[in-house]
XYZ file of C-alpha atoms in Angstrom:
236
model
C 36.201 97.597 -35.346
C 37.153 97.210 -31.702
C 37.553 94.059 -29.661
C 34.314 92.485 -28.259
C 34.280 90.588 -24.984
C 31.712 87.771 -24.655
C 31.061 86.001 -21.289
C 30.241 82.343 -22.106
C 30.611 80.805 -18.663
C 28.353 81.145 -15.674
C 29.349 83.804 -13.213
C 30.675 81.354 -10.555
C 33.184 80.008 -13.035
C 34.530 83.462 -13.861
C 35.520 82.195 -17.276
C 35.980 85.065 -19.709
C 36.389 84.490 -23.375
C 37.934 87.362 -25.370
C 36.921 87.410 -28.975
C 39.059 89.738 -31.101
C 38.233 90.224 -34.717
C 40.626 91.933 -37.038
C 38.014 93.686 -39.108
C 40.512 95.719 -40.965
C 42.577 92.719 -41.992
C 39.561 90.432 -42.535
C 41.301 87.762 -40.485
C 39.752 84.901 -38.509
C 38.458 85.454 -35.016
C 41.098 85.315 -32.323
C 39.885 83.446 -29.248
C 41.646 84.255 -26.066
C 40.920 82.635 -22.698
C 41.418 84.976 -19.882
C 41.205 84.318 -16.236
C 40.024 80.718 -16.715
C 39.980 78.804 -13.430
C 38.622 75.349 -12.396
C 35.783 75.692 -10.011
C 34.798 72.666 -7.857
C 31.290 71.342 -8.620
C 31.238 72.830 -12.084
C 29.539 69.575 -13.404
C 30.261 66.401 -15.406
C 31.334 66.613 -19.006
C 29.621 64.716 -21.801
C 32.547 62.298 -22.160
C 32.346 61.260 -18.485
C 28.591 60.620 -18.759
C 29.090 58.358 -21.746
C 31.675 56.337 -19.855
C 29.336 55.835 -16.893
C 26.399 54.841 -19.118
C 28.610 52.392 -21.018
C 29.811 50.818 -17.744
C 26.231 50.376 -16.497
C 25.152 48.777 -19.789
C 28.170 46.459 -19.688
C 27.272 45.282 -16.159
C 23.638 44.690 -17.179
C 24.645 42.711 -20.257
C 27.080 40.583 -18.259
C 24.399 39.900 -15.641
C 21.880 38.860 -18.293
C 24.464 36.689 -20.018
C 25.348 34.902 -16.774
C 21.652 34.252 -16.121
C 21.127 32.723 -19.557
C 24.268 30.598 -19.213
C 23.339 29.295 -15.747
C 19.790 28.418 -16.903
C 21.168 26.464 -19.839
C 23.697 24.684 -17.618
C 21.340 23.742 -14.762
C 18.017 23.526 -16.581
C 15.819 20.720 -15.081
C 14.251 17.965 -17.161
C 10.687 18.905 -17.973
C 8.190 16.075 -18.419
C 6.180 16.048 -21.620
C 3.031 15.707 -19.543
C 2.715 17.206 -16.062
C 2.281 14.877 -13.095
C 3.128 11.238 -12.534
C 1.522 8.132 -13.945
C -0.299 6.269 -11.175
C -1.455 2.655 -11.324
C -5.070 2.491 -12.374
C -5.836 -0.743 -10.553
C -7.397 -2.095 -13.696
C -4.771 -4.799 -14.068
C -5.704 -8.387 -13.681
C -5.601 -9.641 -10.120
C -3.995 -12.991 -9.633
C -6.560 -15.524 -8.562
C -6.045 -16.714 -5.004
C -6.577 -20.425 -4.782
C -8.322 -21.730 -1.690
C -6.372 -24.294 0.294
C -7.249 -27.775 -0.813
C -9.302 -29.803 1.677
C -8.307 -33.386 2.282
C -11.321 -35.674 1.910
C -12.723 -36.644 5.316
C -12.539 -40.427 4.686
C -8.816 -40.059 3.951
C -8.307 -38.107 7.194
C -10.307 -40.620 9.259
C -8.356 -43.550 7.832
C -5.152 -42.007 9.224
C -6.662 -40.581 12.425
C -5.271 -41.382 15.886
C -7.962 -41.871 18.592
C -5.371 -41.487 21.381
C -4.516 -37.996 20.136
C -8.243 -37.347 19.788
C -8.849 -38.203 23.436
C -6.133 -35.729 24.453
C -7.701 -33.072 22.213
C -11.060 -33.435 24.003
C -9.600 -32.329 27.348
C -10.816 -28.798 26.670
C -14.345 -30.187 26.104
C -14.598 -32.182 29.306
C -15.557 -29.186 31.421
C -18.859 -28.956 29.478
C -19.404 -32.539 28.246
C -19.125 -36.036 29.707
C -17.639 -38.782 27.532
C -18.101 -41.867 29.693
C -20.983 -44.294 29.275
C -23.960 -43.228 31.368
C -22.522 -39.746 31.858
C -24.933 -36.949 32.672
C -25.462 -33.634 30.963
C -23.363 -30.668 32.093
C -23.333 -27.340 30.295
C -23.635 -29.425 27.129
C -25.176 -32.865 26.465
C -23.188 -36.109 27.056
C -21.199 -37.204 24.005
C -20.962 -40.962 24.579
C -22.523 -42.628 21.533
C -23.067 -39.288 19.752
C -22.185 -40.681 16.301
C -25.347 -42.010 14.636
C -27.568 -40.461 17.345
C -30.405 -38.103 16.379
C -29.491 -34.427 16.833
C -30.993 -32.772 19.934
C -32.308 -36.047 21.321
C -31.041 -36.213 24.955
C -34.156 -36.121 27.152
C -34.413 -33.132 29.465
C -31.554 -31.136 27.934
C -32.413 -27.573 26.861
C -31.189 -27.528 23.267
C -31.239 -24.332 21.231
C -34.044 -23.863 18.754
C -31.522 -24.123 15.917
C -30.337 -27.551 17.122
C -33.910 -28.767 17.576
C -34.749 -27.742 14.037
C -31.615 -29.253 12.524
C -32.918 -32.810 12.372
C -31.199 -35.972 11.184
C -28.562 -38.139 12.842
C -25.004 -37.107 13.620
C -22.796 -38.294 10.773
C -19.038 -37.944 10.506
C -19.535 -35.186 7.914
C -21.990 -33.222 10.070
C -19.887 -33.578 13.197
C -16.771 -32.503 11.292
C -18.554 -29.368 10.065
C -19.967 -28.658 13.530
C -16.560 -28.972 15.229
C -15.015 -26.692 12.596
C -17.281 -23.798 13.622
C -20.419 -24.587 15.663
C -22.086 -21.218 15.075
C -21.827 -21.676 11.297
C -23.468 -25.118 11.364
C -26.263 -24.371 13.862
C -27.698 -20.861 13.941
C -28.173 -19.621 17.495
C -26.327 -22.549 19.089
C -25.631 -22.298 22.800
C -22.192 -23.812 22.328
C -19.528 -21.139 22.946
C -16.653 -23.243 21.598
C -15.124 -21.272 18.660
C -14.163 -24.367 16.679
C -11.126 -26.378 15.595
C -9.449 -25.232 12.388
C -6.971 -28.142 12.124
C -8.558 -30.853 9.986
C -6.229 -33.525 11.377
C -7.230 -32.747 14.975
C -10.910 -32.913 14.007
C -10.348 -36.346 12.458
C -8.531 -37.547 15.618
C -11.466 -36.363 17.780
C -13.981 -38.232 15.624
C -11.819 -41.363 15.735
C -11.934 -41.141 19.552
C -15.724 -40.621 19.516
C -16.100 -43.709 17.311
C -14.486 -45.831 20.030
C -16.656 -44.105 22.636
C -19.719 -46.101 21.560
C -21.359 -49.460 22.153
C -21.604 -50.055 18.421
C -18.984 -47.979 16.605
C -20.195 -46.345 13.431
C -17.990 -47.352 10.481
C -15.920 -44.657 8.822
C -17.188 -43.499 5.444
C -15.459 -45.162 2.533
C -13.088 -43.094 0.452
C -14.229 -42.329 -3.042
C -12.632 -44.525 -5.654
C -10.042 -42.833 -7.824
C -11.280 -42.175 -11.353
C -10.179 -44.803 -13.822
C -7.478 -43.750 -16.233
C -8.558 -43.448 -19.819
C -7.174 -46.097 -22.100
C -4.347 -44.889 -24.277
C -5.272 -44.743 -27.961
C -4.153 -47.779 -29.911
C -1.168 -47.317 -32.102
C -1.888 -47.483 -35.828
C -0.923 -50.748 -37.491
C 2.408 -50.638 -39.189
C 2.299 -51.199 -42.900
């Protein structure tokens, strides 16, 4: 049996494989490569493709591993419950104690009429303080303590002052000087008031002297008596 030539490569490669079979001897096929040349662009072999795929997989695995490692290294603390706890405002509010007021009799007992006269300078543009003084914007204040409220003849008092009634006491005058609009509703007096309790007491001490018959200061309340200590049991 003669030699058979089999073309196993594409024509551009011009790769001829000669297969010779010794039929008479029964020998193995004899492969001969004839005119085998490397042709540029003939393609990538299977071994090269495996290498490229393995390199790509290696890069992907390294990238994933770096991501997992960085997340474990820089992972933030996650709160068990989202958000922040805000104060509810339901807590107990500390009670604010009002400033203690000194009893008026105690203030009057220590008052200085000379200071009170100086404090009335701002009042003299509207009131006269001398005996026989006439009304100005406001009524004359000589002898005001113990005098009926709204009683100066011919002076146009406000309706609130007319309806107030009663005589001017130290307590009423102290309240009126503190804030006139709070004591007499609709008063015509524009004076805002004197917040200093000591100055108010000095003014009243001056007004007491500004009278023919000074009205006595109110007496201070007596201090409560101390309870007697319990008697000691008799010794046996």
